[in-house]
Structures are given as C-alpha cells and as structure tokens.
Coordinates of C-alpha atoms in Angstrom, one line a residue:
X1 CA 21.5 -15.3 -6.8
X2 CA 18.1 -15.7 -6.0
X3 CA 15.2 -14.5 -8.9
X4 CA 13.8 -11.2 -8.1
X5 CA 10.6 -11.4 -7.2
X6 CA 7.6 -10.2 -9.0
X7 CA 4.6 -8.3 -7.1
X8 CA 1.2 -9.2 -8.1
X9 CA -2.0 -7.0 -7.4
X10 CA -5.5 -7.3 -8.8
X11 CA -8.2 -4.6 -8.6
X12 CA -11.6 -5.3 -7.8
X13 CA -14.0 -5.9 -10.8
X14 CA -15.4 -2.7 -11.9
X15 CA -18.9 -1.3 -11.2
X16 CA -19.8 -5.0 -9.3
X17 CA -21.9 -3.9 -6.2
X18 CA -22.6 -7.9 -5.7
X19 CA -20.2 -8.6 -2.4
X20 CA -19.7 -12.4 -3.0
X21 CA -18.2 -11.1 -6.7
X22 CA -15.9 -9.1 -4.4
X23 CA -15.0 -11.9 -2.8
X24 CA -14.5 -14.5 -4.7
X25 CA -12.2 -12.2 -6.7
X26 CA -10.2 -11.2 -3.6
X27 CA -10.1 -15.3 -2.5
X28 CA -8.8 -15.8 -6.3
X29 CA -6.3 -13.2 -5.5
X30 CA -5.0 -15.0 -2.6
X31 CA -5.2 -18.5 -3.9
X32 CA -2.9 -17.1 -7.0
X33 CA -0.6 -15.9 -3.7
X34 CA -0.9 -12.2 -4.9
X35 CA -0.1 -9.3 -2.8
X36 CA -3.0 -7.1 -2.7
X37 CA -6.5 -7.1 -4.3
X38 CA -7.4 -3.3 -4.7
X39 CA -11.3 -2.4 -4.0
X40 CA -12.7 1.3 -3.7
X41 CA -13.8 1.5 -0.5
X42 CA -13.0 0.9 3.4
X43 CA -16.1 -0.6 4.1
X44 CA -15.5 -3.8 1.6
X45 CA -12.2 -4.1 2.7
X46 CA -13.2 -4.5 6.1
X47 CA -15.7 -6.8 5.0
X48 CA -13.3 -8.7 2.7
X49 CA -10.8 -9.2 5.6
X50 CA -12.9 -11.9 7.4
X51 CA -13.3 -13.8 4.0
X52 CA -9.2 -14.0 3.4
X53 CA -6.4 -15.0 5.4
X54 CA -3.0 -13.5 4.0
X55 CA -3.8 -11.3 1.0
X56 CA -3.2 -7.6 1.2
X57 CA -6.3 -5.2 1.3
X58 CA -6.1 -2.4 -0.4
X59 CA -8.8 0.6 -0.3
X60 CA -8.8 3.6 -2.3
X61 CA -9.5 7.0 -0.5
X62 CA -8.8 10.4 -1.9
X63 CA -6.8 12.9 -0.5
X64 CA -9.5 16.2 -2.2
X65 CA -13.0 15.5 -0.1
X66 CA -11.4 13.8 3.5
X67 CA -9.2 15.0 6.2
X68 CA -6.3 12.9 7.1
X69 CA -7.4 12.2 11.1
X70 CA -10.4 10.3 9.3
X71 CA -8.3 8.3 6.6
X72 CA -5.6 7.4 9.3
X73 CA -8.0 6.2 11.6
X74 CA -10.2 4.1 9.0
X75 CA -6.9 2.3 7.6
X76 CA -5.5 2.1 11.1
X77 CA -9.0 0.5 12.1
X78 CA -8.7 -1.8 8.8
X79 CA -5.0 -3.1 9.6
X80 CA -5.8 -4.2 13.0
X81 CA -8.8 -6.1 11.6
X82 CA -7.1 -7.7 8.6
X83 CA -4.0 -8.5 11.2
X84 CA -1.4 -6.1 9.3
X85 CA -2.6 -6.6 5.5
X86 CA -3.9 -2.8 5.2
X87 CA -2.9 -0.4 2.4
X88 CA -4.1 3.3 1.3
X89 CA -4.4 4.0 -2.4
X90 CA -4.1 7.6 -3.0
X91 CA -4.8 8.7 -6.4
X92 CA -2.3 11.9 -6.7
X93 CA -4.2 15.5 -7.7
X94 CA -1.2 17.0 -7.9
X95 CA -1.1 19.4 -5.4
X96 CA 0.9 20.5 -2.3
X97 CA -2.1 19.2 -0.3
X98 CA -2.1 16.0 -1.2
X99 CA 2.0 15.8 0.0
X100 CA 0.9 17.3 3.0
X101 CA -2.5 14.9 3.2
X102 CA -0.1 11.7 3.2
X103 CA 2.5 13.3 5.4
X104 CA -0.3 14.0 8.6
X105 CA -1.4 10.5 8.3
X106 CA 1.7 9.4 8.8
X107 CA 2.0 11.1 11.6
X108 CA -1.0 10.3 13.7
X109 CA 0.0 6.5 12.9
X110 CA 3.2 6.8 14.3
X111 CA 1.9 9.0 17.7
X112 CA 1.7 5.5 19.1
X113 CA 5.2 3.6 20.0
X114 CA 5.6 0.5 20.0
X115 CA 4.9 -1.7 23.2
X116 CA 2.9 0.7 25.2
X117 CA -0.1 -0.8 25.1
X118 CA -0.1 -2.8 28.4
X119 CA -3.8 -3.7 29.3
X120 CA -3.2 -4.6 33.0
X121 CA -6.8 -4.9 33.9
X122 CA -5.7 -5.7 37.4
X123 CA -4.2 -2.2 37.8
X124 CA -6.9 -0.6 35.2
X125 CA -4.1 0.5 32.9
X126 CA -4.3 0.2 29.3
X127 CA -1.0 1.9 28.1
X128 CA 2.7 2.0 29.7
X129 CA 3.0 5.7 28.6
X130 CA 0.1 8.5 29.1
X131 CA 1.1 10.3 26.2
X132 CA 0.7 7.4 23.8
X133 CA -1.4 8.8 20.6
X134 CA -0.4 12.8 21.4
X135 CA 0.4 13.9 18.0
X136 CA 0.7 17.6 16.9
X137 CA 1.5 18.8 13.1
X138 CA 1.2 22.5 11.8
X139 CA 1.4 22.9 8.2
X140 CA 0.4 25.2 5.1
X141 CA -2.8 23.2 4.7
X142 CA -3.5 21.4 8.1
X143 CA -3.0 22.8 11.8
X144 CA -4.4 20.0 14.2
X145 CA -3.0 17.9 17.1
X146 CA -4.8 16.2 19.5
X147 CA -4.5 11.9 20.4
X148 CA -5.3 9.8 18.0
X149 CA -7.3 7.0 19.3
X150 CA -6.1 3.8 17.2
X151 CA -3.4 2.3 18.8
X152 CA -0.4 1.0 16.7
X153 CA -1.3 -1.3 14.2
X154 CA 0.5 -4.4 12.9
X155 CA 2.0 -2.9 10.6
X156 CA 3.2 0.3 12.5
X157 CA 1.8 2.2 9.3
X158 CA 0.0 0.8 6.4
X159 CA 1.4 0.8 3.4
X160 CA 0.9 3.4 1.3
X161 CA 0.6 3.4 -2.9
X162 CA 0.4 6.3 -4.8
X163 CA -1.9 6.4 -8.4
X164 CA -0.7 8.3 -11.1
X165 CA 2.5 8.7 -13.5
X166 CA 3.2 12.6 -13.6
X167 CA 5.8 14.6 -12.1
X168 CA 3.5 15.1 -8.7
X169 CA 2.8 11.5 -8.4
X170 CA 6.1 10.6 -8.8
X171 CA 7.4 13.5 -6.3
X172 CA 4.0 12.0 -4.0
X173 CA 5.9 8.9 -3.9
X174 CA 9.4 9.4 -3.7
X175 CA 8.6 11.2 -0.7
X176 CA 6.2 9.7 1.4
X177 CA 4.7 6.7 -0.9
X178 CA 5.7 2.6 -0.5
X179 CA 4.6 1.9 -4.1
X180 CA 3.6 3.7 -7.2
X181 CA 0.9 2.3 -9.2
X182 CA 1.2 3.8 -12.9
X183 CA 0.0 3.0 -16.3
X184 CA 3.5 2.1 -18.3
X185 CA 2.6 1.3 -22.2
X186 CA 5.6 -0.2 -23.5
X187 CA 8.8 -1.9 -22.0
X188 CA 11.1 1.3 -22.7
X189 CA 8.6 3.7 -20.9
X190 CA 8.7 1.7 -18.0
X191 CA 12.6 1.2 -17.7
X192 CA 12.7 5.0 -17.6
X193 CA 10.1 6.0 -15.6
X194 CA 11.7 3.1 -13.1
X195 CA 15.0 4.9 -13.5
X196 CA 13.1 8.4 -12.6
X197 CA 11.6 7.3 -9.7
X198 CA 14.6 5.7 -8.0
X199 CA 16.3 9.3 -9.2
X200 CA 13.4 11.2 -7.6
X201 CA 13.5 8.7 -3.9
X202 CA 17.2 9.5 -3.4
X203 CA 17.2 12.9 -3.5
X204 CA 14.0 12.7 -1.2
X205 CA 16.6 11.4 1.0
X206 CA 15.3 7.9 1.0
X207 CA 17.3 4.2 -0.7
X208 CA 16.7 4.1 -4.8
X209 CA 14.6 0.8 -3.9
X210 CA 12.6 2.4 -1.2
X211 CA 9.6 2.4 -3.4
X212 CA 8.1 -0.5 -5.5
X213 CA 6.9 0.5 -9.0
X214 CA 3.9 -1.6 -10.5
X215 CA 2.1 -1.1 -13.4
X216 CA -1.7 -1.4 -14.6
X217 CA -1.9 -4.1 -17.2
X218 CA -3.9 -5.9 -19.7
X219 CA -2.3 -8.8 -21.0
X220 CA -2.9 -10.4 -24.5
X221 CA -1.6 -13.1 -25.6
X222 CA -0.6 -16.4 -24.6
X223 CA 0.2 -17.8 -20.7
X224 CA 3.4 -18.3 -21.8
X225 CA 3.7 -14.7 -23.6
X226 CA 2.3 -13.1 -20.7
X227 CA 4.6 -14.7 -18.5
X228 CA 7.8 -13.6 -20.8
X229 CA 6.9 -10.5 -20.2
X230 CA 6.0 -9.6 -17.0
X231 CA 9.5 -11.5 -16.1
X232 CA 11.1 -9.2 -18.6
X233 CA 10.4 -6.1 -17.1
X234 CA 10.6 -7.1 -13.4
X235 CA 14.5 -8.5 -14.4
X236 CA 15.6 -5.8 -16.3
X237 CA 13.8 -3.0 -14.3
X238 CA 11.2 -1.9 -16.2
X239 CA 8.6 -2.8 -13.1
X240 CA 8.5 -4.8 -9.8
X241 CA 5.0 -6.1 -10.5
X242 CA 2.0 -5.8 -12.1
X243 CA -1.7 -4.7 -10.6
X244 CA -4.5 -6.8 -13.1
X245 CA -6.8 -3.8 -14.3
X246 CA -10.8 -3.3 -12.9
X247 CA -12.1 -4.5 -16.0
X248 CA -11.3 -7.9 -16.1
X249 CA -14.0 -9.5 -15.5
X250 CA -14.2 -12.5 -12.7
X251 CA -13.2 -15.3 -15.1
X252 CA -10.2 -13.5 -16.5
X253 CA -8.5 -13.5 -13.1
X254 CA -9.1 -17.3 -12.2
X255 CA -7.7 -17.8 -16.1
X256 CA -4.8 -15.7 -15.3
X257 CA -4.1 -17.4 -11.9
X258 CA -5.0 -20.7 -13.1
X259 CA -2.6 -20.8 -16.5
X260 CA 0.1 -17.5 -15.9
X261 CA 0.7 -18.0 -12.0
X262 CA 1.9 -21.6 -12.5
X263 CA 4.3 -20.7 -15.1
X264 CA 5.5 -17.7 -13.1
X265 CA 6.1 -20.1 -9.9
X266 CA 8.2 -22.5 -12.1
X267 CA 10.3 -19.6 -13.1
X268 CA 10.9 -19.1 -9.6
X269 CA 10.0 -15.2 -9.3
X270 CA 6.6 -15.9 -7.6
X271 CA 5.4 -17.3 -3.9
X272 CA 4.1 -20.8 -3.6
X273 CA 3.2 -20.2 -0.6
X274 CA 2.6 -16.9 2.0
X275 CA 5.3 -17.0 4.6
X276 CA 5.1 -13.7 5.7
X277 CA 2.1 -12.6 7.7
X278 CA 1.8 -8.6 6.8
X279 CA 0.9 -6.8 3.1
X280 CA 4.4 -4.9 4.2
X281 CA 6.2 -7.7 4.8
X282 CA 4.8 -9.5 1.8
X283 CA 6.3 -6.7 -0.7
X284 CA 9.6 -6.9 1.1
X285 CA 9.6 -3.2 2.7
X286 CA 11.4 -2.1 5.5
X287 CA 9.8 -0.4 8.5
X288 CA 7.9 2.7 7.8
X289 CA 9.9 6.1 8.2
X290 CA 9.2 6.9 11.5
X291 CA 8.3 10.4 12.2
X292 CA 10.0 10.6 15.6
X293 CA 13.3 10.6 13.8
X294 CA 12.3 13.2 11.1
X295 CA 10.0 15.6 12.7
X296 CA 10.2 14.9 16.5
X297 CA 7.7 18.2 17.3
X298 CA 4.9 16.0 15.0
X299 CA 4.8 13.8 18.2
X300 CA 4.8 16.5 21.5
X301 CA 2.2 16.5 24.4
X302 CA -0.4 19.3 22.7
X303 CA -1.2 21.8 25.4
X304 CA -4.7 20.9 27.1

C-alpha cells in the first residue's frame, strides 16, 4: 500500500513588505515541492503567480469587511492567472455569516458550466449558453443575483481552507471548507480533533476525508526529529500536513527544505516531483460540490 502522503504549506514571512522576500520564499516553497505558500493578500498572489510555476497560492481574505461577489471574483481572477493554483483562506469569526459568506462564493463560481465558453470570433459568440454566469442566492445575510463575470476557472472553484480550531471553524469546514488549517499542540489533540472533524463532515453530508486537516507548526529539533514526527501524525491521523508558521524567517524555510524535505522524500510520503498541474489536484481533492446538484434555484436566470 502506497505511503500516505503528507501536505506541505508555508506562510509568507511575517511583516516583510520587500516583494523579492515574498518570492524567493514562495520559489523555496516550490522547489521543496510544497502545496501552497500562504500570503495575506490577493494582490501578491497575483504578483507571485508569474514568479512560480506549480505551487499553490494561497491568499487570505476575511469574510467581516468584504462581500462575497468581490472575494469570488478576485480568487476566480487569481486562478485563471496562476492556471488553477488558487486558494481562499478564511479565517472563521464564528458566525452564521461567515457559513453563509463561503456558501455565495461558491455559488457565483459555479454559475458558469463547464464548456460553454466557445469564443467563435467568426460568429461573434463568446459562450455556447446565454445564461452562463446567471447566479441568484437569497439568504438570512445576503440577497443578490445577477451574472458573475469570471468565467469558470481551472479549477471550477478554488480551494477553500478554513483558519481556526473551534466548534464554528470546524462546523465552517465540514460544511463548505476543502481544508482546515488549525493550531494542534500535541500529537493526542490532533488525533482527536482529526477524529471530530471527519465526525462533523459526515453528518454535513459530505465523505469523512472530504476535508484535509493541517496544522501550524514550529519544529525544534533535529531534521531527522522533525521528520519522525510530521510522519507520525500524518500515519496515524493526527494531521494530513503541516503549514510552516509566518515567523520563520527566510533562512529557516530553505533549512527546512534543504535538510527535512529530503528525508521526507526517502520516506516516500512526499513529491519529488509536481505531476499534477492544479493546487486541487495537488492535495488530492475531488471536484468541488457543485451547487447545481444541491441548490439548483442558486443558479436560475434572475429576472431583468
């Protein structure tokens, strides 16, 4: 049977405003084969795509000062540009708003099908369907509906990972999340908030595995200590991966790629190489949910 993989994140360095720190940490990142390197913002992300090839992008945006036509439309915007390697961090508030935040992005993302963009210049059409991008949704916090511009990205929807370790983070997940990103102290609270989570995604009526659970590390010790562990807890489910924290400083995560990363690739439970092309794909995730099975009214023609 073939060694579970681990998942490997690293968040930008903290309080570096200097963009060739940004991305010489995000080319480290990818040259350690890592899934994702987490920054703050859209705007580096963007900027970060056209200095990397296969890493995942990751850009934080809160659900308490932005509407979700905005977020869905800057992510959408970013996963086109990075060629499918988007993904929304969400730190949970706890509320019904956020639940409801995630859940109308995911809507307008999936108001395109797939295959209907056409672009027959010859005929002036761009799309197959004239409806493409209708999208309605009525909810306790958000009543619009309109067309979403962005067509369908390369990922259909990009992937979305939920901050935080309470009960409305975990519930944020389980629900409409693709990862959880959660700081998990010791080996025995992570095996249980693992066993929680899967707990909390079936009853929202999606597969135990549905979401990956990662947490934000600092590692001590030697490369071969840090290596024991992070394949302890990814084997015996106390974690899929790890994200390396903002406070590492530059050097730190070439010394953690340069000496841990080997080890981890002998051991079989990390990439040598990227053979997938799309942060999704990378993380092993199924398609998105689409909302045209669940919630087929999300999707009519509004009314002109």
């Amino acid at each position: 049977m073939a060694e579970k993989q681990v998942v490997l994140g690293a968040a930008a360095p903290a309080g570096r405003t200097d963009f060739a720190v940004l991305a010489h940490a995000a080319r480290t990142a990818e040259r350690g084969r890592f899934d994702f390197f987490l920054d703050e913002g859209v705007t580096a992300a963007n900027a970060l795509a056209g200095f990397t090839d296969a890493v995942g992008l990751a850009a934080t945006l809160d659900t308490t000062s932005a509407e979700p036509y905005d977020v869905a439309r800057r992510l959408a915007s970013l996963d086109h540009l990075s060629g499918g390697r988007a993904a929304w961090n969400t730190p949970a508030p706890g509320d019904e708003r956020a639940a409801e935040f995630v859940d109308t992005a995911r809507t307008l993302w999936d108001s395109w099908a797939e295959g209907v963009v056409t672009v027959d210049r010859g005929a002036g059409r761009f799309v197959s369907d004239p409806t493409a991008g209708a999208f309605y949704h009525r909810g306790r916090h958000f009543d619009i509906g309109g067309r979403f511009t962005v067509p369908r990205s390369p990922q259909a929807q990009p992937v979305v990972i939920v901050s935080g370790d309470g009960p409305q983070a975990r519930d944020l997940a389980a629900r409409h999340g693709d990862v959880i990103l959660a700081p998990l102290g010791t080996f025995e609270a992570g095996r249980a908030f693992y066993d929680d989570l899967a707990r909390r995604t079936v009853e929202a009526g999606r597969p135990a595995g549905a979401v990956k659970v990662l947490s934000a590390a600092t590692f001590a010790g030697t490369a071969t200590s840090v290596a024991d562990r992070i394949v302890r807890w990814v084997r015996e489910d106390a974690a899929d991966g790890f994200v390396l924290p903002s406070h590492l400083t530059p050097g730190e995560l070439d010394l953690f790629v340069d000496t841990v990363v080997p080890l981890l690739r002998d051991r079989g439970v990390l990439r040598t190489e990227y053979t997938t092309a799309t942060l999704r794909q990378h993380l092993g995730l199924g398609a998105p949910r689409s909302h045209r099975a669940v919630n087929p009214r999300s999707l009519q023609k509004v009314p002109s």
